[in-house]
Amino acid sequence: AQSVAQPEDQVNVAEGNPLTVKCTYSVSGNPYLFWYVQYPNRGLQFLLKYITGDNLVKGSYGFEAEFNKSQTSFHLKKPSALVSDSALYFCAVRDDRGGSYIPTFGRGTSLIVHP
Amino acid sequence: EPEVTQTPSHQVTQMGQEVILRCVPISNHLYFYWYRQILGQKVEFLVSFYNNEISEKSEIFDDQFSVERPDGSNFTLKIRSTKLEDSAMYFCASSGGRATNEKLFFGSGTQLSVL
């Protein structure tokens, strides 16, 4: 079975500082990993994905994520946070041996960037 | 960027009543999904729909739930007899290809409150 965990309900960071939003996953095969962001009153928007290849994936709005197989993690990062990055961030995983084509989402992490 | 639209944004209903949540997916997309998120919990997959039939569904999607694409543009989720535990944010999504490694486009959700 595929599952994903976002261990932090909320992350607080000062504008200009680096940010990290954590995600760990569990699969029986190889993972397909995704990050989505939800701004207030909007739907979830795709940020980036890891399917295969380079462990560092770059996505929209300056975000990147690092796939770490040994730690089964896919943490979202940004070198310098903006107040406008404040939103809800969702990690998702799909197991290539799971028999399902549907990604499983986490419960989300609220990122608050303080001016 | 094209958007998935959902109506209504909020729906309040009495326990035992039927509700229909409506979604207009992106026009050239072929795969459609419903997810829900109970407050503070994970975003849970309900059902996926392709070629006018259900392609996958979760354990949550029992006989009380049904989906329909009545007119080639709308995609609806019906809950026949609502329960208190159906209270959640319901998200519709669509994609051009299978969710395996395609990004999903989400609507902004319908907040369903069952009293």
PDB file of C-alpha atoms in Angstrom:
ATOM      1  CA  ALA A   1       0.000   0.000   0.000  1.00  0.00           C
ATOM      2  CA  GLN A   2       1.147   3.521  -0.651  1.00  0.00           C
ATOM      3  CA  SER A   3       1.078   6.185   1.998  1.00  0.00           C
ATOM      4  CA  VAL A   4       2.558   9.574   2.671  1.00  0.00           C
ATOM      5  CA  ALA A   5       3.158  11.479   5.877  1.00  0.00           C
ATOM      6  CA  GLN A   6       3.569  15.183   6.438  1.00  0.00           C
ATOM      7  CA  PRO A   7       4.789  15.318  10.028  1.00  0.00           C
ATOM      8  CA  GLU A   8       4.293  19.048  10.532  1.00  0.00           C
ATOM      9  CA  ASP A   9       0.883  20.693  10.652  1.00  0.00           C
ATOM     10  CA  GLN A  10       2.471  24.104  10.372  1.00  0.00           C
ATOM     11  CA  VAL A  11       5.830  25.564   9.423  1.00  0.00           C
ATOM     12  CA  ASN A  12       6.758  29.113  10.298  1.00  0.00           C
ATOM     13  CA  VAL A  13       9.609  30.908   8.598  1.00  0.00           C
ATOM     14  CA  ALA A  14      10.750  34.502   8.228  1.00  0.00           C
ATOM     15  CA  GLU A  15      10.743  36.096   4.798  1.00  0.00           C
ATOM     16  CA  GLY A  16      14.101  35.693   3.110  1.00  0.00           C
ATOM     17  CA  ASN A  17      15.018  32.592   5.080  1.00  0.00           C
ATOM     18  CA  PRO A  18      15.182  29.128   3.547  1.00  0.00           C
ATOM     19  CA  LEU A  19      12.161  26.920   4.025  1.00  0.00           C
ATOM     20  CA  THR A  20      11.638  23.177   4.196  1.00  0.00           C
ATOM     21  CA  VAL A  21       8.338  21.330   4.239  1.00  0.00           C
ATOM     22  CA  LYS A  22       8.780  17.665   5.084  1.00  0.00           C
ATOM     23  CA  CYS A  23       7.281  14.617   3.439  1.00  0.00           C
ATOM     24  CA  THR A  24       7.996  10.935   3.913  1.00  0.00           C
ATOM     25  CA  TYR A  25       6.445   8.110   1.986  1.00  0.00           C
ATOM     26  CA  SER A  26       5.930   4.369   2.034  1.00  0.00           C
ATOM     27  CA  VAL A  27       5.634   2.199  -1.089  1.00  0.00           C
ATOM     28  CA  SER A  28       6.388  -1.377  -2.023  1.00  0.00           C
ATOM     29  CA  GLY A  29       7.858  -0.509  -5.407  1.00  0.00           C
ATOM     30  CA  ASN A  30       9.212   2.747  -6.769  1.00  0.00           C
ATOM     31  CA  PRO A  31       7.551   6.035  -5.908  1.00  0.00           C
ATOM     32  CA  TYR A  32       6.093   8.708  -8.127  1.00  0.00           C
ATOM     33  CA  LEU A  33       6.123  11.802  -5.920  1.00  0.00           C
ATOM     34  CA  PHE A  34       4.302  15.113  -6.209  1.00  0.00           C
ATOM     35  CA  TRP A  35       3.934  18.417  -4.425  1.00  0.00           C
ATOM     36  CA  TYR A  36       0.837  20.572  -4.697  1.00  0.00           C
ATOM     37  CA  VAL A  37       0.052  23.966  -3.182  1.00  0.00           C
ATOM     38  CA  GLN A  38      -3.307  25.407  -2.180  1.00  0.00           C
ATOM     39  CA  TYR A  39      -3.758  29.139  -1.808  1.00  0.00           C
ATOM     40  CA  PRO A  40      -6.822  30.446   0.056  1.00  0.00           C
ATOM     41  CA  ASN A  41     -10.085  29.869  -1.808  1.00  0.00           C
ATOM     42  CA  ARG A  42      -8.284  28.121  -4.659  1.00  0.00           C
ATOM     43  CA  GLY A  43      -7.869  24.514  -5.723  1.00  0.00           C
ATOM     44  CA  LEU A  44      -4.693  22.537  -5.294  1.00  0.00           C
ATOM     45  CA  GLN A  45      -2.076  23.500  -7.863  1.00  0.00           C
ATOM     46  CA  PHE A  46       0.730  21.301  -9.111  1.00  0.00           C
ATOM     47  CA  LEU A  47       4.233  22.396  -8.078  1.00  0.00           C
ATOM     48  CA  LEU A  48       6.571  19.602  -9.110  1.00  0.00           C
ATOM     49  CA  LYS A  49       6.995  15.869  -9.485  1.00  0.00           C
ATOM     50  CA  TYR A  50       9.630  13.176  -9.263  1.00  0.00           C
ATOM     51  CA  ILE A  51       9.284  10.147 -11.504  1.00  0.00           C
ATOM     52  CA  THR A  52      12.844   9.083 -12.150  1.00  0.00           C
ATOM     53  CA  GLY A  53      16.268  10.583 -12.801  1.00  0.00           C
ATOM     54  CA  ASP A  54      17.897  13.444 -10.944  1.00  0.00           C
ATOM     55  CA  ASN A  55      17.085  13.397  -7.247  1.00  0.00           C
ATOM     56  CA  LEU A  56      16.736  17.184  -7.145  1.00  0.00           C
ATOM     57  CA  VAL A  57      13.583  18.313  -8.877  1.00  0.00           C
ATOM     58  CA  LYS A  58      12.880  21.943  -9.684  1.00  0.00           C
ATOM     59  CA  GLY A  59       9.348  23.230  -9.925  1.00  0.00           C
ATOM     60  CA  SER A  60       7.185  26.320 -10.055  1.00  0.00           C
ATOM     61  CA  TYR A  61       7.722  29.542  -8.087  1.00  0.00           C
ATOM     62  CA  GLY A  62      11.346  28.698  -7.215  1.00  0.00           C
ATOM     63  CA  PHE A  63      10.504  25.553  -5.268  1.00  0.00           C
ATOM     64  CA  GLU A  64      12.533  22.386  -5.436  1.00  0.00           C
ATOM     65  CA  ALA A  65      12.345  18.985  -3.791  1.00  0.00           C
ATOM     66  CA  GLU A  66      14.924  16.353  -3.082  1.00  0.00           C
ATOM     67  CA  PHE A  67      14.171  12.682  -3.456  1.00  0.00           C
ATOM     68  CA  ASN A  68      16.020  10.617  -0.859  1.00  0.00           C
ATOM     69  CA  LYS A  69      15.449   6.901  -1.333  1.00  0.00           C
ATOM     70  CA  SER A  70      17.311   5.761   1.771  1.00  0.00           C
ATOM     71  CA  GLN A  71      15.279   8.070   4.001  1.00  0.00           C
ATOM     72  CA  THR A  72      12.078   7.638   1.944  1.00  0.00           C
ATOM     73  CA  SER A  73      11.674  11.375   1.917  1.00  0.00           C
ATOM     74  CA  PHE A  74      10.741  14.054  -0.575  1.00  0.00           C
ATOM     75  CA  HIS A  75      11.115  17.351   1.256  1.00  0.00           C
ATOM     76  CA  LEU A  76      10.054  20.575  -0.409  1.00  0.00           C
ATOM     77  CA  LYS A  77      12.537  23.434  -0.235  1.00  0.00           C
ATOM     78  CA  LYS A  78      13.030  27.013  -1.260  1.00  0.00           C
ATOM     79  CA  PRO A  79      16.212  29.014  -0.671  1.00  0.00           C
ATOM     80  CA  SER A  80      14.463  32.279   0.187  1.00  0.00           C
ATOM     81  CA  ALA A  81      10.847  32.388   1.354  1.00  0.00           C
ATOM     82  CA  LEU A  82       8.351  35.047   0.292  1.00  0.00           C
ATOM     83  CA  VAL A  83       5.273  36.156   2.222  1.00  0.00           C
ATOM     84  CA  SER A  84       3.283  35.135  -0.861  1.00  0.00           C
ATOM     85  CA  ASP A  85       4.464  31.527  -0.374  1.00  0.00           C
ATOM     86  CA  SER A  86       2.137  31.294   2.630  1.00  0.00           C
ATOM     87  CA  ALA A  87      -0.271  28.498   1.714  1.00  0.00           C
ATOM     88  CA  LEU A  88      -1.167  24.867   2.334  1.00  0.00           C
ATOM     89  CA  TYR A  89       1.261  22.354   0.824  1.00  0.00           C
ATOM     90  CA  PHE A  90       0.364  18.770  -0.017  1.00  0.00           C
ATOM     91  CA  CYS A  91       2.685  15.885  -0.758  1.00  0.00           C
ATOM     92  CA  ALA A  92       1.408  12.913  -2.790  1.00  0.00           C
ATOM     93  CA  VAL A  93       2.788   9.510  -3.777  1.00  0.00           C
ATOM     94  CA  ARG A  94       1.931   6.775  -6.198  1.00  0.00           C
ATOM     95  CA  ASP A  95       3.457   3.300  -5.943  1.00  0.00           C
ATOM     96  CA  ASP A  96       4.450   1.845  -9.297  1.00  0.00           C
ATOM     97  CA  ARG A  97       3.662  -1.640  -7.917  1.00  0.00           C
ATOM     98  CA  GLY A  98       0.465  -0.618  -6.211  1.00  0.00           C
ATOM     99  CA  GLY A  99      -1.965  -1.516  -8.939  1.00  0.00           C
ATOM    100  CA  SER A 100      -3.590   1.897  -8.712  1.00  0.00           C
ATOM    101  CA  TYR A 101      -3.013   4.885 -10.936  1.00  0.00           C
ATOM    102  CA  ILE A 102      -4.197   7.271  -8.269  1.00  0.00           C
ATOM    103  CA  PRO A 103      -1.815   9.241  -6.064  1.00  0.00           C
ATOM    104  CA  THR A 104      -2.350   9.288  -2.301  1.00  0.00           C
ATOM    105  CA  PHE A 105      -2.182  12.694  -0.667  1.00  0.00           C
ATOM    106  CA  GLY A 106      -1.029  13.748   2.753  1.00  0.00           C
ATOM    107  CA  ARG A 107      -3.027  15.994   5.075  1.00  0.00           C
ATOM    108  CA  GLY A 108      -1.139  19.107   4.174  1.00  0.00           C
ATOM    109  CA  THR A 109       1.276  21.442   5.912  1.00  0.00           C
ATOM    110  CA  SER A 110       0.415  25.062   6.468  1.00  0.00           C
ATOM    111  CA  LEU A 111       3.371  27.292   5.604  1.00  0.00           C
ATOM    112  CA  ILE A 112       3.357  30.731   7.174  1.00  0.00           C
ATOM    113  CA  VAL A 113       5.984  33.190   6.041  1.00  0.00           C
ATOM    114  CA  HIS A 114       6.344  36.169   8.336  1.00  0.00           C
ATOM    115  CA  PRO A 115       7.410  39.580   6.976  1.00  0.00           C
TER     116      PRO A 115
ATOM    117  CA  GLU B   1      -4.176  28.733 -17.030  1.00  0.00           C
ATOM    118  CA  PRO B   2      -7.430  26.778 -17.470  1.00  0.00           C
ATOM    119  CA  GLU B   3      -9.375  26.040 -14.314  1.00  0.00           C
ATOM    120  CA  VAL B   4     -11.689  23.421 -12.907  1.00  0.00           C
ATOM    121  CA  THR B   5     -14.785  25.058 -11.490  1.00  0.00           C
ATOM    122  CA  GLN B   6     -16.937  23.694  -8.695  1.00  0.00           C
ATOM    123  CA  THR B   7     -20.352  24.733  -7.489  1.00  0.00           C
ATOM    124  CA  PRO B   8     -21.579  25.492  -4.930  1.00  0.00           C
ATOM    125  CA  SER B   9     -18.661  26.656  -2.814  1.00  0.00           C
ATOM    126  CA  HIS B  10     -20.634  25.845   0.337  1.00  0.00           C
ATOM    127  CA  GLN B  11     -23.511  23.438   0.817  1.00  0.00           C
ATOM    128  CA  VAL B  12     -25.436  22.905   4.013  1.00  0.00           C
ATOM    129  CA  THR B  13     -27.845  20.001   4.229  1.00  0.00           C
ATOM    130  CA  GLN B  14     -29.774  17.963   6.724  1.00  0.00           C
ATOM    131  CA  MET B  15     -28.748  14.400   7.527  1.00  0.00           C
ATOM    132  CA  GLY B  16     -30.498  11.960   5.219  1.00  0.00           C
ATOM    133  CA  GLN B  17     -30.912  14.439   2.382  1.00  0.00           C
ATOM    134  CA  GLU B  18     -29.462  13.978  -1.077  1.00  0.00           C
ATOM    135  CA  VAL B  19     -26.827  16.387  -2.340  1.00  0.00           C
ATOM    136  CA  ILE B  20     -25.284  16.874  -5.750  1.00  0.00           C
ATOM    137  CA  LEU B  21     -21.910  18.528  -6.060  1.00  0.00           C
ATOM    138  CA  ARG B  22     -21.073  19.904  -9.464  1.00  0.00           C
ATOM    139  CA  CYS B  23     -17.842  20.301 -11.320  1.00  0.00           C
ATOM    140  CA  VAL B  24     -16.834  21.536 -14.746  1.00  0.00           C
ATOM    141  CA  PRO B  25     -13.491  19.933 -15.638  1.00  0.00           C
ATOM    142  CA  ILE B  26     -11.046  21.440 -18.106  1.00  0.00           C
ATOM    143  CA  SER B  27     -12.573  21.012 -21.518  1.00  0.00           C
ATOM    144  CA  ASN B  28     -10.029  18.752 -23.236  1.00  0.00           C
ATOM    145  CA  HIS B  29      -9.328  16.575 -20.215  1.00  0.00           C
ATOM    146  CA  LEU B  30     -10.340  12.933 -20.236  1.00  0.00           C
ATOM    147  CA  TYR B  31      -9.865  11.797 -16.631  1.00  0.00           C
ATOM    148  CA  PHE B  32     -11.940  13.082 -13.760  1.00  0.00           C
ATOM    149  CA  TYR B  33     -11.658  12.599 -10.009  1.00  0.00           C
ATOM    150  CA  TRP B  34     -13.314  13.359  -6.726  1.00  0.00           C
ATOM    151  CA  TYR B  35     -11.339  13.724  -3.509  1.00  0.00           C
ATOM    152  CA  ARG B  36     -12.436  14.889  -0.101  1.00  0.00           C
ATOM    153  CA  GLN B  37     -10.777  16.278   2.980  1.00  0.00           C
ATOM    154  CA  ILE B  38     -12.320  16.065   6.405  1.00  0.00           C
ATOM    155  CA  LEU B  39     -11.054  18.921   8.551  1.00  0.00           C
ATOM    156  CA  GLY B  40      -7.533  18.236   9.785  1.00  0.00           C
ATOM    157  CA  GLN B  41      -7.229  14.942   7.952  1.00  0.00           C
ATOM    158  CA  LYS B  42      -5.708  13.716   4.717  1.00  0.00           C
ATOM    159  CA  VAL B  43      -7.026  14.479   1.263  1.00  0.00           C
ATOM    160  CA  GLU B  44      -8.760  11.172   0.470  1.00  0.00           C
ATOM    161  CA  PHE B  45      -9.412   9.741  -2.968  1.00  0.00           C
ATOM    162  CA  LEU B  46     -13.015   8.846  -3.697  1.00  0.00           C
ATOM    163  CA  VAL B  47     -13.349   7.946  -7.366  1.00  0.00           C
ATOM    164  CA  SER B  48     -11.883   8.352 -10.815  1.00  0.00           C
ATOM    165  CA  PHE B  49     -13.860   8.407 -14.045  1.00  0.00           C
ATOM    166  CA  TYR B  50     -12.787   7.805 -17.614  1.00  0.00           C
ATOM    167  CA  ASN B  51     -14.625   7.081 -20.825  1.00  0.00           C
ATOM    168  CA  ASN B  52     -17.994   7.420 -19.106  1.00  0.00           C
ATOM    169  CA  GLU B  53     -17.340   4.878 -16.428  1.00  0.00           C
ATOM    170  CA  ILE B  54     -15.692   4.558 -13.052  1.00  0.00           C
ATOM    171  CA  SER B  55     -12.072   3.459 -13.450  1.00  0.00           C
ATOM    172  CA  GLU B  56     -11.124   3.304  -9.782  1.00  0.00           C
ATOM    173  CA  LYS B  57     -12.852   3.884  -6.480  1.00  0.00           C
ATOM    174  CA  SER B  58     -11.894   3.790  -2.850  1.00  0.00           C
ATOM    175  CA  GLU B  59     -13.560   2.063   0.093  1.00  0.00           C
ATOM    176  CA  ILE B  60     -15.165   5.375   0.979  1.00  0.00           C
ATOM    177  CA  PHE B  61     -17.093   5.381  -2.294  1.00  0.00           C
ATOM    178  CA  ASP B  62     -19.908   3.074  -1.242  1.00  0.00           C
ATOM    179  CA  ASP B  63     -23.451   2.682  -2.570  1.00  0.00           C
ATOM    180  CA  GLN B  64     -24.412   6.070  -1.181  1.00  0.00           C
ATOM    181  CA  PHE B  65     -22.154   7.760  -3.706  1.00  0.00           C
ATOM    182  CA  SER B  66     -22.491   8.016  -7.440  1.00  0.00           C
ATOM    183  CA  VAL B  67     -20.877  10.022 -10.223  1.00  0.00           C
ATOM    184  CA  GLU B  68     -22.156  11.113 -13.563  1.00  0.00           C
ATOM    185  CA  ARG B  69     -21.112  13.094 -16.585  1.00  0.00           C
ATOM    186  CA  PRO B  70     -24.560  14.060 -17.746  1.00  0.00           C
ATOM    187  CA  ASP B  71     -23.846  16.375 -20.645  1.00  0.00           C
ATOM    188  CA  GLY B  72     -20.225  16.163 -21.739  1.00  0.00           C
ATOM    189  CA  SER B  73     -19.100  19.134 -19.692  1.00  0.00           C
ATOM    190  CA  ASN B  74     -20.343  18.683 -16.135  1.00  0.00           C
ATOM    191  CA  PHE B  75     -19.111  16.012 -13.732  1.00  0.00           C
ATOM    192  CA  THR B  76     -21.253  15.452 -10.661  1.00  0.00           C
ATOM    193  CA  LEU B  77     -20.949  13.657  -7.348  1.00  0.00           C
ATOM    194  CA  LYS B  78     -24.189  12.607  -5.718  1.00  0.00           C
ATOM    195  CA  ILE B  79     -24.545  11.514  -2.124  1.00  0.00           C
ATOM    196  CA  ARG B  80     -27.916   9.823  -1.777  1.00  0.00           C
ATOM    197  CA  SER B  81     -28.508  10.022   1.947  1.00  0.00           C
ATOM    198  CA  THR B  82     -25.993  12.208   3.703  1.00  0.00           C
ATOM    199  CA  LYS B  83     -24.497  11.328   7.062  1.00  0.00           C
ATOM    200  CA  LEU B  84     -22.831  13.601   9.585  1.00  0.00           C
ATOM    201  CA  GLU B  85     -19.474  12.058   8.723  1.00  0.00           C
ATOM    202  CA  ASP B  86     -19.855  13.147   5.091  1.00  0.00           C
ATOM    203  CA  SER B  87     -19.106  16.692   6.204  1.00  0.00           C
ATOM    204  CA  ALA B  88     -15.907  17.617   4.389  1.00  0.00           C
ATOM    205  CA  MET B  89     -14.367  19.680   1.637  1.00  0.00           C
ATOM    206  CA  TYR B  90     -14.951  17.908  -1.663  1.00  0.00           C
ATOM    207  CA  PHE B  91     -12.484  18.513  -4.476  1.00  0.00           C
ATOM    208  CA  CYS B  92     -13.016  17.740  -8.123  1.00  0.00           C
ATOM    209  CA  ALA B  93      -9.979  17.297 -10.360  1.00  0.00           C
ATOM    210  CA  SER B  94      -9.225  16.496 -13.959  1.00  0.00           C
ATOM    211  CA  SER B  95      -6.207  15.498 -16.011  1.00  0.00           C
ATOM    212  CA  GLY B  96      -5.340  15.106 -19.653  1.00  0.00           C
ATOM    213  CA  GLY B  97      -3.857  11.671 -19.085  1.00  0.00           C
ATOM    214  CA  ARG B  98      -3.796   9.066 -16.363  1.00  0.00           C
ATOM    215  CA  ALA B  99      -2.898  10.336 -12.890  1.00  0.00           C
ATOM    216  CA  THR B 100       0.179   8.087 -12.945  1.00  0.00           C
ATOM    217  CA  ASN B 101       2.493  10.912 -13.777  1.00  0.00           C
ATOM    218  CA  GLU B 102       0.172  13.588 -15.075  1.00  0.00           C
ATOM    219  CA  LYS B 103      -0.535  16.588 -12.963  1.00  0.00           C
ATOM    220  CA  LEU B 104      -4.043  16.961 -11.675  1.00  0.00           C
ATOM    221  CA  PHE B 105      -5.953  20.212 -11.969  1.00  0.00           C
ATOM    222  CA  PHE B 106      -8.150  20.805  -8.937  1.00  0.00           C
ATOM    223  CA  GLY B 107     -11.183  22.944  -8.360  1.00  0.00           C
ATOM    224  CA  SER B 108     -11.425  25.172  -5.301  1.00  0.00           C
ATOM    225  CA  GLY B 109     -13.740  22.732  -3.559  1.00  0.00           C
ATOM    226  CA  THR B 110     -17.235  22.508  -2.127  1.00  0.00           C
ATOM    227  CA  GLN B 111     -17.496  22.656   1.639  1.00  0.00           C
ATOM    228  CA  LEU B 112     -20.287  20.265   2.587  1.00  0.00           C
ATOM    229  CA  SER B 113     -21.800  20.583   6.046  1.00  0.00           C
ATOM    230  CA  VAL B 114     -24.268  17.918   7.145  1.00  0.00           C
ATOM    231  CA  LEU B 115     -26.371  18.908  10.142  1.00  0.00           C
TER     232      LEU B 115
END
